[in-house]
Amino acid sequence: MKRFIYLDNAATTPMYPQVADAMEPYLRASWYNPSSFYQPAQEVRRVVEACRSYLAASLGARSSEIRFTSGGTESDNAALKGLALANASKGKHVLISAFEHHAVSESAKWLLRNGFDVELVPVTKDGYVSLEAFKAALRPDTVLASIMLANNEVGTLQPIKELAQAAHANGTLFHTDAVQAFGHIPVDVIHLEVDALSVSAHKLHGPKGVGLLYVKRGVKCEPLIHGGAQERGYRAGTENVAGIVGFAAAAHVAFGSHCLDPQNPNFATFDSAQAEAAILEHSRNISALRSMLVHILISNTEGISFNGYIDGSLPGILSITIEGVSSEALLMKLDQEGVCASAGSACASGSLDPSPVLLAMGRTSNEALNTIRISLSGQNTEEELFEVSEIILDAITAIRSA
Ligand code: PLP
């Protein structure tokens, strides 16, 4: 049988079978519109609200603060545009970090084209937004700041709580993109002190095309999608019921709750101690796999370095720069061997341009073009990583001697 090893979990994760099982009844038997008044539809409404309540609790939020969306991109767009537009009386200056995901940086460019002033907060060579640089960039008219919780290419975690506190001291709203973090490390909106936070289901073994935006009670956020009164008027459109169920089911697995019984979907009450233990175990397991890979690679070849790889980064992401080895050539060889990895953000793959994330961290174009990203999940095994490290080492030798 042909080998298949998937190491691109920051792009998307395989859906857990129990997630697909939980979704199935809402694709087949329970296909009603949750806004309809008759009983089968009201049962579907109950399930949607149970999912909202579980996900809200897992974030330390209230149900009324959660809006379901079509994924991380929509959540980021809704936060950046919605918060800036609704609060523009404070000012029109918006801050984002220099290495945000395109969903944030392109939304910020839209704001720029529409009368806002956007500024990038620099990141350090290790992939951090320093509190000093952030404070220095704040102005009296800074209406909104958006800094990601975990970077999708190098995995570094930002000091969100401190950044949000500094923003608030300036009267500035604070949004964070937690798309890569949720389900992998603890994410709690009260602890982080954020006004808005984005999540996407498909990064934690849930379905694609569904996510959520948390908006703190009392914070004004202009809706982007107009129509019916769904999501309390903040996001019109009939809910993606099966997607929402799959999202909650994936969170149940990530947080160690009992599996959903598709025939009788009673959602668990979120148990924070159990969730913390499940997340810690997940994190320990995949960071052990990542350390093993790092150790094998540095012990067996020269000219290799890891971007942003420090204790405290997201455990599953590893960005590797290899001298004399283009990511294009290496990824092609990995693909031929049945190994899926990437050069960086999935939305930029196919582009031969150097990664803006790595350039923002001060890497040269050449270093950025010699960089691959490996991203792990709890489904990867030691055996797979032994195999992959051999494949990578052989490919490095072949490419360097070509
Ligand atoms: N933000 C970050 C940090 C991401 O990594 C991604 C996806 O790669 C997104 C936003 C977009 O999420 P979605 O694919 O659900 O639109």
mmCIF file of N, CA, C and O in Angstrom, residues 19 31 45 223 249 253 279 323:
data_model
loop_
_atom_site.group_PDB
_atom_site.id
_atom_site.type_symbol
_atom_site.label_atom_id
_atom_site.label_comp_id
_atom_site.label_asym_id
_atom_site.label_seq_id
_atom_site.Cartn_x
_atom_site.Cartn_y
_atom_site.Cartn_z
ATOM 1 N N VAL A 19 -17.306 12.841 14.570
ATOM 2 C CA VAL A 19 -17.858 14.154 14.201
ATOM 3 C C VAL A 19 -18.808 13.963 13.015
ATOM 4 O O VAL A 19 -19.930 14.481 12.999
ATOM 5 N N TRP A 31 -33.526 17.811 8.868
ATOM 6 C CA TRP A 31 -33.058 18.811 7.906
ATOM 7 C C TRP A 31 -33.846 20.115 7.994
ATOM 8 O O TRP A 31 -33.737 20.987 7.149
ATOM 9 N N ARG A 45 -33.596 23.642 16.474
ATOM 10 C CA ARG A 45 -33.185 24.888 17.160
ATOM 11 C C ARG A 45 -32.549 24.574 18.513
ATOM 12 O O ARG A 45 -31.507 25.122 18.879
ATOM 13 N N PRO A 223 -23.028 44.402 11.695
ATOM 14 C CA PRO A 223 -23.079 43.144 10.917
ATOM 15 C C PRO A 223 -22.666 43.375 9.463
ATOM 16 O O PRO A 223 -22.891 44.449 8.922
ATOM 17 N N ALA A 249 -19.228 18.888 18.141
ATOM 18 C CA ALA A 249 -18.765 17.512 18.370
ATOM 19 C C ALA A 249 -17.239 17.473 18.400
ATOM 20 O O ALA A 249 -16.636 16.779 19.235
ATOM 21 N N VAL A 253 -14.650 16.330 21.521
ATOM 22 C CA VAL A 253 -13.512 15.395 21.496
ATOM 23 C C VAL A 253 -12.266 16.111 22.032
ATOM 24 O O VAL A 253 -11.548 15.587 22.891
ATOM 25 N N ILE A 279 -6.524 18.971 26.983
ATOM 26 C CA ILE A 279 -5.696 19.866 26.160
ATOM 27 C C ILE A 279 -4.215 19.705 26.530
ATOM 28 O O ILE A 279 -3.347 19.659 25.658
ATOM 29 N N GLU A 323 19.241 25.311 4.497
ATOM 30 C CA GLU A 323 20.143 25.967 3.539
ATOM 31 C C GLU A 323 20.298 25.129 2.283
ATOM 32 O O GLU A 323 20.510 23.907 2.354
#
